[in-house]
Amino acid sequence: MTILGLESSCDETSVSIIRDGEILSNLISSQHFHLKYGGVVPELSSRAHLQMISPLFKKALEEANIEKEEIDLVSATAGPGLIGALLVGLNFGKALSYSLNKPFIAVNHIEGHIFSCFLMEEKPEYPILSLVVSGGHTLLLLVKDDLNIVKLGSTIDDAAGEAFDKVAKMIGLGYPGGPKVQEYSEKGNPKAIKFPVANLKGEYDFSFSGLKTSVLRYIQKEYPILEKITEDEKSNIAASFQDAVVKALSNNVKKAILNYEIKTLSVVGGVAANKAIRNKLIQLAKKFNKKIVIPDIEFCGDNAAMIAYRAGKLFENNIISDLNAVAFPALPKNAFIAN
Amino acid sequence: MKFPFKTIVNSEDETRLIAEKFAEKIKSGDIIALSGNLGTGKTFFVKSIAQCFDISNVTSPTFAIVNTYNGKLKINHFDFYRIKKIEELYDIGFEEYLFNNSSITIIEWAEMFEEILPENIFRIEILHLENSKREIRISKK
């Protein structure tokens, strides 16, 4: 079965074609159009998605070496995300489905991330404990099977990725924040400064706003003149901050491993590219004798291969969407089963 | 609460009380520009207002640019922090959200794009003084 995936929920436009679980093409705008933009972060706009989706689609067919008539199923992200951006991929997908007379599936972006671990050679086994960490989301979920996903907890304020970006900006590391903080962390001492790890009412919830503020207050107190901060000190702040994030995430993961029967541990989403987080989860999996499946870096950030894969799973379960499917900016309250 | 309003708060609980009093003064169609540096508690203030309308799922909209919540009424919660130029706001349909009497619009980092804000809106400024002490100023202009 040949599946087309379309993703345009936020900054990235992505088009992918997969066939029987194999990725034939997976094109992501920022990587593909990098040179055209001269390395500058492209502007956040639905117009940018609109300009890219058609050329990306053509290129995806070319790379997959197929004709569009060979597509058996069309899928697109319906939300959560920026409404104008979402509509570009969603409407492109619906129109294509109509013209090719092939079924259409609207995919939840978060489910796309969760199932991105199935794109790896080593297949996860249910039940999966899935940590979703990105610029906009931080969730801990228990994935019982293809369709039953229980939400154990989520962030009550900032997402983990947002904290990385804001801390990077505070100490002048530039954009993108995540990779920069990681780079500096490698040279720093994670025990240099003790930043707080939030203790919350919701057993599996997360909070990164307090951590962000405490890093800010530390910098304001110790370095009233920000220019005087040395590279070594930046490294120590980055390492200590990253260590606090890893602790906050892994504390909840550990609790969930102890309280639920799981077979596989997984971390997905843009922040899952972070080495310290990957290593910590690998270590936890080893300790508790669980399988660990983490997507390759290319599938951590927003991509359409994960959308196509998720659509395939839904199709196997006889779930398809009609062409009235609407975009949803926020995660619906009933998107996942309440714990 | 009368505007302009100014007070000093010493804790999150006191901030919540101010937000609750302010919430009594607002209705659908109102626009609130919220400014204050990183870490002054802007999102917390929005969370406290939202709770008065039975909304409990407020999170930071920095990444998403806008979060929409439904409770006793609808709140559009914007954050301009990640916006690089005003065209991006036009492109995401910011004005569609503004001139819409069916929801309250709250904007964090609103001062970054002063030119896109209409007149006669609520302005809230939160200033961090020391530790948990903050000054809150609210006006309507």
JSON list of N, CA and C in Angstrom, two decimals, chain A residues 161-182 215 219 226 234 237-238 241, chain B residues 81:
[
{"chain": "A", "resi": 161, "resn": "GLY", "atom": "N", "xyz": [10.77, 22.12, 24.94]},
{"chain": "A", "resi": 161, "resn": "GLY", "atom": "CA", "xyz": [11.50, 22.76, 23.84]},
{"chain": "A", "resi": 161, "resn": "GLY", "atom": "C", "xyz": [11.51, 24.27, 23.95]},
{"chain": "A", "resi": 162, "resn": "GLU", "atom": "N", "xyz": [10.41, 24.81, 24.45]},
{"chain": "A", "resi": 162, "resn": "GLU", "atom": "CA", "xyz": [10.31, 26.26, 24.65]},
{"chain": "A", "resi": 162, "resn": "GLU", "atom": "C", "xyz": [11.34, 26.71, 25.70]},
{"chain": "A", "resi": 163, "resn": "ALA", "atom": "N", "xyz": [11.49, 25.92, 26.75]},
{"chain": "A", "resi": 163, "resn": "ALA", "atom": "CA", "xyz": [12.46, 26.26, 27.79]},
{"chain": "A", "resi": 163, "resn": "ALA", "atom": "C", "xyz": [13.87, 26.26, 27.20]},
{"chain": "A", "resi": 164, "resn": "PHE", "atom": "N", "xyz": [14.19, 25.27, 26.35]},
{"chain": "A", "resi": 164, "resn": "PHE", "atom": "CA", "xyz": [15.50, 25.24, 25.70]},
{"chain": "A", "resi": 164, "resn": "PHE", "atom": "C", "xyz": [15.73, 26.52, 24.89]},
{"chain": "A", "resi": 165, "resn": "ASP", "atom": "N", "xyz": [14.74, 26.90, 24.08]},
{"chain": "A", "resi": 165, "resn": "ASP", "atom": "CA", "xyz": [14.90, 28.08, 23.23]},
{"chain": "A", "resi": 165, "resn": "ASP", "atom": "C", "xyz": [15.07, 29.35, 24.05]},
{"chain": "A", "resi": 166, "resn": "LYS", "atom": "N", "xyz": [14.28, 29.47, 25.14]},
{"chain": "A", "resi": 166, "resn": "LYS", "atom": "CA", "xyz": [14.35, 30.69, 25.92]},
{"chain": "A", "resi": 166, "resn": "LYS", "atom": "C", "xyz": [15.65, 30.79, 26.71]},
{"chain": "A", "resi": 167, "resn": "VAL", "atom": "N", "xyz": [16.11, 29.68, 27.25]},
{"chain": "A", "resi": 167, "resn": "VAL", "atom": "CA", "xyz": [17.38, 29.70, 27.99]},
{"chain": "A", "resi": 167, "resn": "VAL", "atom": "C", "xyz": [18.54, 30.00, 27.02]},
{"chain": "A", "resi": 168, "resn": "ALA", "atom": "N", "xyz": [18.49, 29.43, 25.83]},
{"chain": "A", "resi": 168, "resn": "ALA", "atom": "CA", "xyz": [19.53, 29.70, 24.84]},
{"chain": "A", "resi": 168, "resn": "ALA", "atom": "C", "xyz": [19.59, 31.19, 24.54]},
{"chain": "A", "resi": 169, "resn": "LYS", "atom": "N", "xyz": [18.44, 31.81, 24.45]},
{"chain": "A", "resi": 169, "resn": "LYS", "atom": "CA", "xyz": [18.38, 33.24, 24.16]},
{"chain": "A", "resi": 169, "resn": "LYS", "atom": "C", "xyz": [18.94, 34.06, 25.33]},
{"chain": "A", "resi": 170, "resn": "MET", "atom": "N", "xyz": [18.60, 33.64, 26.55]},
{"chain": "A", "resi": 170, "resn": "MET", "atom": "CA", "xyz": [19.06, 34.37, 27.75]},
{"chain": "A", "resi": 170, "resn": "MET", "atom": "C", "xyz": [20.58, 34.44, 27.83]},
{"chain": "A", "resi": 171, "resn": "ILE", "atom": "N", "xyz": [21.25, 33.33, 27.48]},
{"chain": "A", "resi": 171, "resn": "ILE", "atom": "CA", "xyz": [22.71, 33.35, 27.58]},
{"chain": "A", "resi": 171, "resn": "ILE", "atom": "C", "xyz": [23.36, 33.61, 26.22]},
{"chain": "A", "resi": 172, "resn": "GLY", "atom": "N", "xyz": [22.53, 34.04, 25.27]},
{"chain": "A", "resi": 172, "resn": "GLY", "atom": "CA", "xyz": [23.07, 34.48, 23.98]},
{"chain": "A", "resi": 172, "resn": "GLY", "atom": "C", "xyz": [23.66, 33.38, 23.12]},
{"chain": "A", "resi": 173, "resn": "LEU", "atom": "N", "xyz": [23.01, 32.21, 23.13]},
{"chain": "A", "resi": 173, "resn": "LEU", "atom": "CA", "xyz": [23.54, 31.11, 22.32]},
{"chain": "A", "resi": 173, "resn": "LEU", "atom": "C", "xyz": [22.95, 31.10, 20.91]},
{"chain": "A", "resi": 174, "resn": "GLY", "atom": "N", "xyz": [21.90, 31.86, 20.70]},
{"chain": "A", "resi": 174, "resn": "GLY", "atom": "CA", "xyz": [21.32, 31.92, 19.36]},
{"chain": "A", "resi": 174, "resn": "GLY", "atom": "C", "xyz": [20.33, 30.82, 19.06]},
{"chain": "A", "resi": 175, "resn": "TYR", "atom": "N", "xyz": [19.96, 30.73, 17.78]},
{"chain": "A", "resi": 175, "resn": "TYR", "atom": "CA", "xyz": [18.90, 29.85, 17.33]},
{"chain": "A", "resi": 175, "resn": "TYR", "atom": "C", "xyz": [19.46, 28.78, 16.41]},
{"chain": "A", "resi": 176, "resn": "PRO", "atom": "N", "xyz": [18.99, 27.58, 16.39]},
{"chain": "A", "resi": 176, "resn": "PRO", "atom": "CA", "xyz": [17.95, 27.04, 17.28]},
{"chain": "A", "resi": 176, "resn": "PRO", "atom": "C", "xyz": [18.50, 26.68, 18.66]},
{"chain": "A", "resi": 177, "resn": "GLY", "atom": "N", "xyz": [17.69, 26.95, 19.67]},
{"chain": "A", "resi": 177, "resn": "GLY", "atom": "CA", "xyz": [18.15, 26.84, 21.05]},
{"chain": "A", "resi": 177, "resn": "GLY", "atom": "C", "xyz": [18.56, 25.44, 21.47]},
{"chain": "A", "resi": 178, "resn": "GLY", "atom": "N", "xyz": [17.76, 24.45, 21.08]},
{"chain": "A", "resi": 178, "resn": "GLY", "atom": "CA", "xyz": [18.01, 23.08, 21.54]},
{"chain": "A", "resi": 178, "resn": "GLY", "atom": "C", "xyz": [19.41, 22.58, 21.24]},
{"chain": "A", "resi": 179, "resn": "PRO", "atom": "N", "xyz": [19.81, 22.57, 19.95]},
{"chain": "A", "resi": 179, "resn": "PRO", "atom": "CA", "xyz": [21.14, 22.09, 19.60]},
{"chain": "A", "resi": 179, "resn": "PRO", "atom": "C", "xyz": [22.25, 22.91, 20.25]},
{"chain": "A", "resi": 180, "resn": "LYS", "atom": "N", "xyz": [22.03, 24.24, 20.39]},
{"chain": "A", "resi": 180, "resn": "LYS", "atom": "CA", "xyz": [23.06, 25.10, 21.00]},
{"chain": "A", "resi": 180, "resn": "LYS", "atom": "C", "xyz": [23.26, 24.76, 22.47]},
{"chain": "A", "resi": 181, "resn": "VAL", "atom": "N", "xyz": [22.16, 24.59, 23.20]},
{"chain": "A", "resi": 181, "resn": "VAL", "atom": "CA", "xyz": [22.25, 24.25, 24.62]},
{"chain": "A", "resi": 181, "resn": "VAL", "atom": "C", "xyz": [22.98, 22.91, 24.76]},
{"chain": "A", "resi": 182, "resn": "GLN", "atom": "N", "xyz": [22.64, 21.97, 23.89]},
{"chain": "A", "resi": 182, "resn": "GLN", "atom": "CA", "xyz": [23.29, 20.66, 23.95]},
{"chain": "A", "resi": 182, "resn": "GLN", "atom": "C", "xyz": [24.80, 20.78, 23.70]},
{"chain": "A", "resi": 215, "resn": "VAL", "atom": "N", "xyz": [16.58, 30.09, 35.99]},
{"chain": "A", "resi": 215, "resn": "VAL", "atom": "CA", "xyz": [17.80, 30.31, 35.20]},
{"chain": "A", "resi": 215, "resn": "VAL", "atom": "C", "xyz": [17.97, 31.82, 34.95]},
{"chain": "A", "resi": 219, "resn": "ILE", "atom": "N", "xyz": [21.05, 34.29, 36.25]},
{"chain": "A", "resi": 219, "resn": "ILE", "atom": "CA", "xyz": [21.88, 35.08, 35.34]},
{"chain": "A", "resi": 219, "resn": "ILE", "atom": "C", "xyz": [21.84, 36.56, 35.75]},
{"chain": "A", "resi": 226, "resn": "LEU", "atom": "N", "xyz": [25.70, 41.21, 31.17]},
{"chain": "A", "resi": 226, "resn": "LEU", "atom": "CA", "xyz": [25.62, 39.91, 30.49]},
{"chain": "A", "resi": 226, "resn": "LEU", "atom": "C", "xyz": [26.85, 39.65, 29.62]},
{"chain": "A", "resi": 234, "resn": "LYS", "atom": "N", "xyz": [28.79, 29.98, 30.49]},
{"chain": "A", "resi": 234, "resn": "LYS", "atom": "CA", "xyz": [27.64, 29.65, 29.63]},
{"chain": "A", "resi": 234, "resn": "LYS", "atom": "C", "xyz": [27.46, 28.14, 29.57]},
{"chain": "A", "resi": 237, "resn": "ILE", "atom": "N", "xyz": [25.95, 26.87, 32.83]},
{"chain": "A", "resi": 237, "resn": "ILE", "atom": "CA", "xyz": [24.51, 27.17, 32.93]},
{"chain": "A", "resi": 237, "resn": "ILE", "atom": "C", "xyz": [23.73, 26.21, 32.03]},
{"chain": "A", "resi": 238, "resn": "ALA", "atom": "N", "xyz": [24.21, 26.06, 30.78]},
{"chain": "A", "resi": 238, "resn": "ALA", "atom": "CA", "xyz": [23.52, 25.18, 29.82]},
{"chain": "A", "resi": 238, "resn": "ALA", "atom": "C", "xyz": [23.47, 23.76, 30.36]},
{"chain": "A", "resi": 241, "resn": "PHE", "atom": "N", "xyz": [21.12, 23.50, 33.42]},
{"chain": "A", "resi": 241, "resn": "PHE", "atom": "CA", "xyz": [19.73, 23.61, 32.98]},
{"chain": "A", "resi": 241, "resn": "PHE", "atom": "C", "xyz": [19.28, 22.31, 32.32]},
{"chain": "B", "resi": 81, "resn": "TYR", "atom": "N", "xyz": [6.05, 36.60, 21.12]},
{"chain": "B", "resi": 81, "resn": "TYR", "atom": "CA", "xyz": [7.49, 36.38, 21.37]},
{"chain": "B", "resi": 81, "resn": "TYR", "atom": "C", "xyz": [8.25, 35.86, 20.16]}
]
